[in-house]
PDB file of C-alpha atoms in Angstrom:
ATOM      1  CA  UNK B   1      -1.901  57.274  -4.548  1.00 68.00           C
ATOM      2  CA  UNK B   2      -2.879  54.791  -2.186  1.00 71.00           C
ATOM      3  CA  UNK B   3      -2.418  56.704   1.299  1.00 84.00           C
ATOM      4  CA  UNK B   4      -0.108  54.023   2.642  1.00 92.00           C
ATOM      5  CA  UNK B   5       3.381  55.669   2.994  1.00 93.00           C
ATOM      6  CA  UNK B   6       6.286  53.917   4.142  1.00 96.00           C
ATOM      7  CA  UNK B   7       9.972  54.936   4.883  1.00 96.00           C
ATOM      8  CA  UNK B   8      12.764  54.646   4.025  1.00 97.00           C
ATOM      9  CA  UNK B   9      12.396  54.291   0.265  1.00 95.00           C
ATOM     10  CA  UNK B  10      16.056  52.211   0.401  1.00 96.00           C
ATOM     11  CA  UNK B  11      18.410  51.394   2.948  1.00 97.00           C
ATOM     12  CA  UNK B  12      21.976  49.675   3.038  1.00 98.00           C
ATOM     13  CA  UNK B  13      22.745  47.828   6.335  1.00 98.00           C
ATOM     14  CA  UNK B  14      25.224  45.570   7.339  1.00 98.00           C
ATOM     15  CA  UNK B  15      25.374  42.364   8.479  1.00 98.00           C
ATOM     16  CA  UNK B  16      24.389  41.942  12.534  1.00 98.00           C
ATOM     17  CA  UNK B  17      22.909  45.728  12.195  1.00 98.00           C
ATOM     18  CA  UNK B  18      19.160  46.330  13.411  1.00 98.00           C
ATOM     19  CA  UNK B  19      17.209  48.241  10.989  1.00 98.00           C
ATOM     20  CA  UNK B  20      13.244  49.942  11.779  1.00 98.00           C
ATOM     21  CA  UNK B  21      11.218  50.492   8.713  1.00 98.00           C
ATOM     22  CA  UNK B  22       8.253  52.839   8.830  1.00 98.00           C
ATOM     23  CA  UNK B  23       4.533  52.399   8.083  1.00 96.00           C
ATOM     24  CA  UNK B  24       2.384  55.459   8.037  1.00 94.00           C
ATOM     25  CA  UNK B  25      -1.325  53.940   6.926  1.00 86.00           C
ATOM     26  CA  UNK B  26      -3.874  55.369   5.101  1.00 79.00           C
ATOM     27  CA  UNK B  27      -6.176  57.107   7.623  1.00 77.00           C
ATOM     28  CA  UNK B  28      -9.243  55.323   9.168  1.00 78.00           C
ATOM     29  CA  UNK B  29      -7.311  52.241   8.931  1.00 82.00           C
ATOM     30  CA  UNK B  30      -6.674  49.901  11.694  1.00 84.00           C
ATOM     31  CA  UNK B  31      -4.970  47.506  10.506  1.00 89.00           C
ATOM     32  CA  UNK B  32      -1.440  46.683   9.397  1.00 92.00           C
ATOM     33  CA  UNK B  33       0.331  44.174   7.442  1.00 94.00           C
ATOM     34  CA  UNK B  34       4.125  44.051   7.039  1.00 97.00           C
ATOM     35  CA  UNK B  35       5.436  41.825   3.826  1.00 97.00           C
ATOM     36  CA  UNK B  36       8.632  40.531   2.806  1.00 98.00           C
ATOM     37  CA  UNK B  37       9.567  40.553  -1.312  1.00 97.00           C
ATOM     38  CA  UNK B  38      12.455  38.278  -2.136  1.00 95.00           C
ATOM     39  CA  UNK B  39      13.853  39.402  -5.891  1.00 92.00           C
ATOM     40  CA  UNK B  40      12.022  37.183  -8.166  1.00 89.00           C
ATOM     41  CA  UNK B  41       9.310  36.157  -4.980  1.00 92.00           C
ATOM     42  CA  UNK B  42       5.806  36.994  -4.595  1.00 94.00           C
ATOM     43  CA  UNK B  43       4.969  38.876  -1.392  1.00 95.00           C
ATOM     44  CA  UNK B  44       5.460  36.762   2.151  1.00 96.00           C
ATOM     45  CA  UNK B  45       3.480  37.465   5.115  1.00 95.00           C
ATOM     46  CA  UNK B  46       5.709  38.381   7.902  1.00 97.00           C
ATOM     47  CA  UNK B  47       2.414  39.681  10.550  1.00 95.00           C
ATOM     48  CA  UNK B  48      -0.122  41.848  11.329  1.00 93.00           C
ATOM     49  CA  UNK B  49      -0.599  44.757  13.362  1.00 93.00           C
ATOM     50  CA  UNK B  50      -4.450  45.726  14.693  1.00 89.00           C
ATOM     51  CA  UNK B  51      -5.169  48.317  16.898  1.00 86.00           C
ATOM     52  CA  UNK B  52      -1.898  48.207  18.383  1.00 90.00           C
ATOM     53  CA  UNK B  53      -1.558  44.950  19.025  1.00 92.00           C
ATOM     54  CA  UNK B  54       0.109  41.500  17.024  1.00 92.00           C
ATOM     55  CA  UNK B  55      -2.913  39.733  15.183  1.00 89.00           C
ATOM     56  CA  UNK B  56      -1.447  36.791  13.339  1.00 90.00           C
ATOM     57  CA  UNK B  57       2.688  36.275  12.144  1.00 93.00           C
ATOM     58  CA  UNK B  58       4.128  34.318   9.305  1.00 92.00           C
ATOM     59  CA  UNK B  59       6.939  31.890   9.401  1.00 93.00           C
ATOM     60  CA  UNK B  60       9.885  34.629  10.348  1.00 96.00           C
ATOM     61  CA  UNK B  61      11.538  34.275  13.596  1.00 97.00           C
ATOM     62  CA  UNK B  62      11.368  36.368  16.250  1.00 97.00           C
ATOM     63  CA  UNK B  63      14.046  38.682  15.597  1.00 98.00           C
ATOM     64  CA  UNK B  64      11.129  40.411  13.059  1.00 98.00           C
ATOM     65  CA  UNK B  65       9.417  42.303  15.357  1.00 97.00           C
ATOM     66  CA  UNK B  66       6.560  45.208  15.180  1.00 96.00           C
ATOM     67  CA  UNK B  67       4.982  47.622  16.548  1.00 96.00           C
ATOM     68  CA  UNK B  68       1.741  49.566  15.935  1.00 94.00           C
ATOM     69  CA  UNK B  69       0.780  53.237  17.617  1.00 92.00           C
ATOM     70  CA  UNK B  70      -2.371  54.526  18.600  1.00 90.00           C
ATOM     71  CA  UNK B  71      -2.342  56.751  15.303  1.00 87.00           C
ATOM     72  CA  UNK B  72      -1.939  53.067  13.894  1.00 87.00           C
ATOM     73  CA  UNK B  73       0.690  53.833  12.033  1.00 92.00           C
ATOM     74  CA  UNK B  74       3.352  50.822  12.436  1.00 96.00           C
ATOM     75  CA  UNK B  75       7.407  50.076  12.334  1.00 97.00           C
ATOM     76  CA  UNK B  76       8.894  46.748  11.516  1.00 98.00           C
ATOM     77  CA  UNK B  77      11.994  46.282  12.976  1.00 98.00           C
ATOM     78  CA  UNK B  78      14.158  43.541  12.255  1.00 98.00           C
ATOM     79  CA  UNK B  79      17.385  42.493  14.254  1.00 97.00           C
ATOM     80  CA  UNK B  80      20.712  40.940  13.571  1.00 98.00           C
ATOM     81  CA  UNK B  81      20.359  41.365   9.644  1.00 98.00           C
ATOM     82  CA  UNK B  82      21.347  38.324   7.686  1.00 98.00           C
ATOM     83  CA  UNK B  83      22.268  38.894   3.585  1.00 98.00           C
ATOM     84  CA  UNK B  84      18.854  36.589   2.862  1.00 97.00           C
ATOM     85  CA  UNK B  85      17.220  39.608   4.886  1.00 98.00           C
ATOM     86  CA  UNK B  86      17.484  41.807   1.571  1.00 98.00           C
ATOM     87  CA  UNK B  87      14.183  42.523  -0.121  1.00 98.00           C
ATOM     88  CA  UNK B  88      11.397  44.824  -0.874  1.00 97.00           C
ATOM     89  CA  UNK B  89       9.316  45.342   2.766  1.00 98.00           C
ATOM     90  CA  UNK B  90       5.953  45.982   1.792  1.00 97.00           C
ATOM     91  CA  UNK B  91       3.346  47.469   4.116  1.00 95.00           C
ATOM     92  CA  UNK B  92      -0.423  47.196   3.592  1.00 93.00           C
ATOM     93  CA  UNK B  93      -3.253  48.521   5.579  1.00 90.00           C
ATOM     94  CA  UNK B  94      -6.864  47.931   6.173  1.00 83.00           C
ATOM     95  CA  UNK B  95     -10.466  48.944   7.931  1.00 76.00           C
ATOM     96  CA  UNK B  96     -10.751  45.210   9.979  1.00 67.00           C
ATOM     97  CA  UNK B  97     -14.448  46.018  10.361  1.00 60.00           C
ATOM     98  CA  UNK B  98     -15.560  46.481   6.764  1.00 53.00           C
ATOM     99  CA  UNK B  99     -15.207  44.079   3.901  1.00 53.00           C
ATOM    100  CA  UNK B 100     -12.015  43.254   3.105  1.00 54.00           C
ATOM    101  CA  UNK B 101     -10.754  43.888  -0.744  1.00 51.00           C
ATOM    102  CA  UNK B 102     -11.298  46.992  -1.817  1.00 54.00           C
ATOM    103  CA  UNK B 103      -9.906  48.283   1.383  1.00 69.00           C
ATOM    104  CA  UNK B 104      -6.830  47.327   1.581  1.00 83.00           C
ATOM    105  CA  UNK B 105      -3.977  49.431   0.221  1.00 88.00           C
ATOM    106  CA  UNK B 106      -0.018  48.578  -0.458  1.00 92.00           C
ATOM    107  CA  UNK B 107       2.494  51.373   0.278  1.00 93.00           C
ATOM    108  CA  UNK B 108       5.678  51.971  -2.422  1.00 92.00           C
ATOM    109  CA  UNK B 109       7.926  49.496  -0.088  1.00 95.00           C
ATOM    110  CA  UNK B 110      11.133  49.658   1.264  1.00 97.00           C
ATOM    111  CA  UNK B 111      14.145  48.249  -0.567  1.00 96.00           C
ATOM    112  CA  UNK B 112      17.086  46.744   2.084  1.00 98.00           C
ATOM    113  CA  UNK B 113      20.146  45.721   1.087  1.00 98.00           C
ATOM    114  CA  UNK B 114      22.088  43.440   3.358  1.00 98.00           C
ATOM    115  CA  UNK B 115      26.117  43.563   2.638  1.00 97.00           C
TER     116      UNK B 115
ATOM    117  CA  UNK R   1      -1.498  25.627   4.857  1.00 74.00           C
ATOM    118  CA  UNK R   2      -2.825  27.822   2.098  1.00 83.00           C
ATOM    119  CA  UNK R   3      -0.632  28.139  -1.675  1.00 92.00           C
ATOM    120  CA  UNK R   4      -0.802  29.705  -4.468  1.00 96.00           C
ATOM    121  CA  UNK R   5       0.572  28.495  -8.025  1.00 96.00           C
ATOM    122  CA  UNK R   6       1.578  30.843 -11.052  1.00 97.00           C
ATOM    123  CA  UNK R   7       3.281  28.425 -13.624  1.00 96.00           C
ATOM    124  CA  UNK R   8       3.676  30.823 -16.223  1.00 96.00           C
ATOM    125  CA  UNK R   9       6.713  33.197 -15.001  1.00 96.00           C
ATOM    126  CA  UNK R  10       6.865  35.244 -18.550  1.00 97.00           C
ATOM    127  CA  UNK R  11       3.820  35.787 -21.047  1.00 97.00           C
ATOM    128  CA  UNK R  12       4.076  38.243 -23.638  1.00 97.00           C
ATOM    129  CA  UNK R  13       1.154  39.649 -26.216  1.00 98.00           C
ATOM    130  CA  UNK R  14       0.695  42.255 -28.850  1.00 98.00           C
ATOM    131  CA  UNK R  15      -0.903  45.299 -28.120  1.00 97.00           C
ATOM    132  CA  UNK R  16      -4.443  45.540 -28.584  1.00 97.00           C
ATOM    133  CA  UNK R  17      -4.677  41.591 -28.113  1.00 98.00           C
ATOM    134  CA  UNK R  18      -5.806  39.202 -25.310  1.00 98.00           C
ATOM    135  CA  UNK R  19      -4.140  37.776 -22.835  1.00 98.00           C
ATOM    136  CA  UNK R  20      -4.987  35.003 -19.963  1.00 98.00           C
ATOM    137  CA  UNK R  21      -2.856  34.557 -16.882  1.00 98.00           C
ATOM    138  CA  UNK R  22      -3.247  31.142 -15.242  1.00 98.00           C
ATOM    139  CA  UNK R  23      -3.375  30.566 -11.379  1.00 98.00           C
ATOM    140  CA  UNK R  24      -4.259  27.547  -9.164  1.00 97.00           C
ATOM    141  CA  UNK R  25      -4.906  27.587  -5.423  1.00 96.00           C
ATOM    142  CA  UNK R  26      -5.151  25.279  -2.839  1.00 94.00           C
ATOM    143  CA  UNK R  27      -7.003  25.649   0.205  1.00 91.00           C
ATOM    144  CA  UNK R  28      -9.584  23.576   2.574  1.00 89.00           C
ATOM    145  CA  UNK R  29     -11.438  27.024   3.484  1.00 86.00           C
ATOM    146  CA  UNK R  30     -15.113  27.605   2.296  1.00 83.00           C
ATOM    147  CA  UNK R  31     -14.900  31.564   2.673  1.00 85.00           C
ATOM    148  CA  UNK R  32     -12.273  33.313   1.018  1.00 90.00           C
ATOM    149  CA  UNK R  33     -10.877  36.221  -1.252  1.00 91.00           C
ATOM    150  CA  UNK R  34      -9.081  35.693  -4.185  1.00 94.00           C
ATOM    151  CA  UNK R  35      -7.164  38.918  -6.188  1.00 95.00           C
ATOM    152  CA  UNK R  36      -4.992  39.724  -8.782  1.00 96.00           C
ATOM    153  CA  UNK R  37      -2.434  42.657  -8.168  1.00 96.00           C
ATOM    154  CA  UNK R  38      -0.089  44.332 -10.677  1.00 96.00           C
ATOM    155  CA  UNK R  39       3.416  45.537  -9.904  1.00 95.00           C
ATOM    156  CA  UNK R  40       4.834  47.898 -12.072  1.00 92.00           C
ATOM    157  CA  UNK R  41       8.860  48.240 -12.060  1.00 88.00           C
ATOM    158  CA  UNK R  42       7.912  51.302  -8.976  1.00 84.00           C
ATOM    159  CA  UNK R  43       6.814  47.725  -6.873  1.00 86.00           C
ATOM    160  CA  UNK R  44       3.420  50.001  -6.005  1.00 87.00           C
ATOM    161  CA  UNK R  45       1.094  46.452  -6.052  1.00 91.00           C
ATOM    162  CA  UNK R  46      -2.352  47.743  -7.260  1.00 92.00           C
ATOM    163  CA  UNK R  47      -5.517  45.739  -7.077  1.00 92.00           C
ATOM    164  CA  UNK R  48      -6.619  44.774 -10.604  1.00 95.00           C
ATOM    165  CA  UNK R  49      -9.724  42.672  -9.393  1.00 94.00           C
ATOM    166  CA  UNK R  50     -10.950  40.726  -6.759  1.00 92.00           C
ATOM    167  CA  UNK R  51     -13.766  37.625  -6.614  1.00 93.00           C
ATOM    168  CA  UNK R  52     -15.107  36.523  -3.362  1.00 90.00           C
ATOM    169  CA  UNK R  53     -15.531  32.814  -2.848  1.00 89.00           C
ATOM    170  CA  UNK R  54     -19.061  32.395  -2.285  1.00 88.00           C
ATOM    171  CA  UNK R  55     -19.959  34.164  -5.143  1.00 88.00           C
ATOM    172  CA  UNK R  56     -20.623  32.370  -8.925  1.00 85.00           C
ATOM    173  CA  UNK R  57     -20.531  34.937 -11.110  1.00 91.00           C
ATOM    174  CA  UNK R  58     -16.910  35.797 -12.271  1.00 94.00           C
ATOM    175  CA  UNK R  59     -15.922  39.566 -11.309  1.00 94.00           C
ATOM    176  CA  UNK R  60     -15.462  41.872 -14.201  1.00 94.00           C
ATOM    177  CA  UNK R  61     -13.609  45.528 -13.930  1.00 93.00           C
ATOM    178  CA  UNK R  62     -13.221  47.051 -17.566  1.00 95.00           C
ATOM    179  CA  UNK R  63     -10.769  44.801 -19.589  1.00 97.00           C
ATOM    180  CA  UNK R  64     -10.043  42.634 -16.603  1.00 98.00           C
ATOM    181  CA  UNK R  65     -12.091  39.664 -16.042  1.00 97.00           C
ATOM    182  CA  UNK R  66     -11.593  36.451 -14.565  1.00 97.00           C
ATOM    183  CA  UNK R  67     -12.316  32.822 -15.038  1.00 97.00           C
ATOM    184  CA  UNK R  68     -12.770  31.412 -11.196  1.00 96.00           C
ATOM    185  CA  UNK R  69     -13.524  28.188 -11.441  1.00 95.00           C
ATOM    186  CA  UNK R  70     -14.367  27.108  -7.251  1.00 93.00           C
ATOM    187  CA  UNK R  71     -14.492  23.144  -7.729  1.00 92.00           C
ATOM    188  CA  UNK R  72     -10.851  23.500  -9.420  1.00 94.00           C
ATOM    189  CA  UNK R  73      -9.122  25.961  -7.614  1.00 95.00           C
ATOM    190  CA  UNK R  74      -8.515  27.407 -10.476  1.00 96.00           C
ATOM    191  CA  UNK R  75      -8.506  31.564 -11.008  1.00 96.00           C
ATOM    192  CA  UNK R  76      -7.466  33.063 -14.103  1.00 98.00           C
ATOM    193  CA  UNK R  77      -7.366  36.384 -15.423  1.00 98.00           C
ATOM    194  CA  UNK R  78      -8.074  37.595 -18.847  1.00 98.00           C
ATOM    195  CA  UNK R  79      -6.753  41.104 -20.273  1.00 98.00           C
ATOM    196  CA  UNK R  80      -8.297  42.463 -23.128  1.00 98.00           C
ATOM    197  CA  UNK R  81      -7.918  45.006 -25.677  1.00 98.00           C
ATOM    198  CA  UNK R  82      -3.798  45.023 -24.141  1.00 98.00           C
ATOM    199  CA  UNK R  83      -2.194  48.060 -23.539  1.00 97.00           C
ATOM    200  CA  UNK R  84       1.330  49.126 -23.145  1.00 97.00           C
ATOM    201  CA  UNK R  85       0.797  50.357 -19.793  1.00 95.00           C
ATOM    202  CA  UNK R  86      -0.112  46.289 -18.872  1.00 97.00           C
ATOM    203  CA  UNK R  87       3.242  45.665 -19.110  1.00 97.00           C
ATOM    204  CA  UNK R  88       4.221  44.326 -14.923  1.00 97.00           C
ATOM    205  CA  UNK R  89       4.043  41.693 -12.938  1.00 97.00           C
ATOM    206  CA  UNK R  90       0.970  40.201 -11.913  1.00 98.00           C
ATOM    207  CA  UNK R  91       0.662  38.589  -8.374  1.00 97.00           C
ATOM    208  CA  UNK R  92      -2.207  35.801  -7.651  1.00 97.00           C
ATOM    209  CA  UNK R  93      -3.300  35.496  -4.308  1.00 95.00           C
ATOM    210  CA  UNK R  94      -5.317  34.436  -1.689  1.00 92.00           C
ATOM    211  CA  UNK R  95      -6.866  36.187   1.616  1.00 89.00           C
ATOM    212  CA  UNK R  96      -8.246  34.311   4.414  1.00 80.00           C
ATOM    213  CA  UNK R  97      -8.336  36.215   7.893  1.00 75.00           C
ATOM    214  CA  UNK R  98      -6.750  39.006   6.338  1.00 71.00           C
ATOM    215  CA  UNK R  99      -3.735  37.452   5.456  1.00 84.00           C
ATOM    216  CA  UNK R 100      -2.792  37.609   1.932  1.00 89.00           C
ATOM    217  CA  UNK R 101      -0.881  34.332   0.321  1.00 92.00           C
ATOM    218  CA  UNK R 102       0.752  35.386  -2.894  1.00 95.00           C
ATOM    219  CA  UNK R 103       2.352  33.118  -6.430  1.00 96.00           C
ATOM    220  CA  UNK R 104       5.061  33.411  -7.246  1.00 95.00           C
ATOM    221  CA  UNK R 105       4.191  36.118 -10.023  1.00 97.00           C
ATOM    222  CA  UNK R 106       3.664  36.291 -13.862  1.00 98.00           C
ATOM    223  CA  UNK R 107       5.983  38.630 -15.728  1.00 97.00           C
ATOM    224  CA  UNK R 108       3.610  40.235 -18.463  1.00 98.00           C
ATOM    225  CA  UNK R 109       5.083  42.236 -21.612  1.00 97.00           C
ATOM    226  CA  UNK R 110       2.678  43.728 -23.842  1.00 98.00           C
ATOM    227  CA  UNK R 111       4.890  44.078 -27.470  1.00 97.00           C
ATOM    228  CA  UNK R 112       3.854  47.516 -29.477  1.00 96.00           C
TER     229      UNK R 112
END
């Protein structure tokens, strides 16, 4: 058990839908990453959350967009779903201040499917 | 831009055996993190070791150890004594600014 719990486990959406994906992260972490896991892909960073604010974002367009509370726990939210949009939606969080590594824990993921 | 290479896509050893998983990595930072993670079919990614940059010595943990070779880029990782349970994928990657950069992931089967 890493701590990191995320929501829902699967989803179906359809095309043009809006789906929000949920990021609860283990506790005395600020930090939060949001990942996108094409079948057959290694993880791809979509951006990062800390203390409630965007800190860094991958090559997705803007219609991938987050948002981190003050319990920092986060949602991704992603707009006008395309059928490439499918994958595994990994969150990860993290205590910025201390060394990074050991302290940084993956939740179970989300599996979308885009039809 | 930061990537990360895994040319091997399937490996398979016998139990009990050992096992090295290649990985190559190209960056123009001097500080950095480099990691293996494991995904078992549940797609939980757990940390099997990490090596920071600046340091020479390889990082051991149990049967995992790695190869990390600074001048080459290169960072492999060695399982020993294989078990069943090693049987996943195994994810190279990179962290700089607390962004991870993953390969593209070697399927590992560990035959009974």
């Amino acid at each position: 058990e890493t701590g990191v719990t995320q929501s829902p486990t699967h989803l179906i959406k359809t095309r043009g839908q809006q789906v929000t994906l949920r990021c609860s992260s283990q506790s005395g972490h600020n930090t939060v990453s949001w990942y996108q896991q094409a079948l057959g892909q290694g993880p791809q960073f979509i951006f990062q959350y800390y203390r409630e604010e965007e800190n860094g974002r991958g090559n997705f367009p803007p219609r991938f967009s987050g948002l981190q509370f003050p319990n920092y726990s986060s949602e991704l939210n992603v707009n006008a779903l395309e059928l490439d949009d499918s994958a595994l939606y990994l969150c990860a969080s993290s205590r910025r201040d201390r060394n990074t590594g050991n302290t940084i824990y993956f939740g179970e993921g989300s599996w979308l499917t885009v039809v | 831009a930061q990537t990360v290479t895994q040319s091997q896509p399937e490996m398979s050893v016998q139990e009990a055996e050992t096992v090295t998983l290649s990985c190559t990595y190209d960056t123009s930072e001097s500080n950095y993190y480099l990691f293996w993670y494991k995904q078992p079919p549940s797609r939980q990614m757990i940390l099997v070791i990490r090596q920071e940059a600046y340091k020479q010595q390889n990082a051991t943990e149990n049967r995992f150890s790695v190869n990390f070779q600074k001048a080459a880029k290169s960072f492999s990782l060695k399982i020993s004594d294989s078990q069943l349970g090693d049987t996943a994928m195994y994810f190279c990657a990179f962290m700089n600014g607390n962004q991870f950069y993953f390969g593209t992931g070697t399927s590992l089967t560990v035959i009974p």
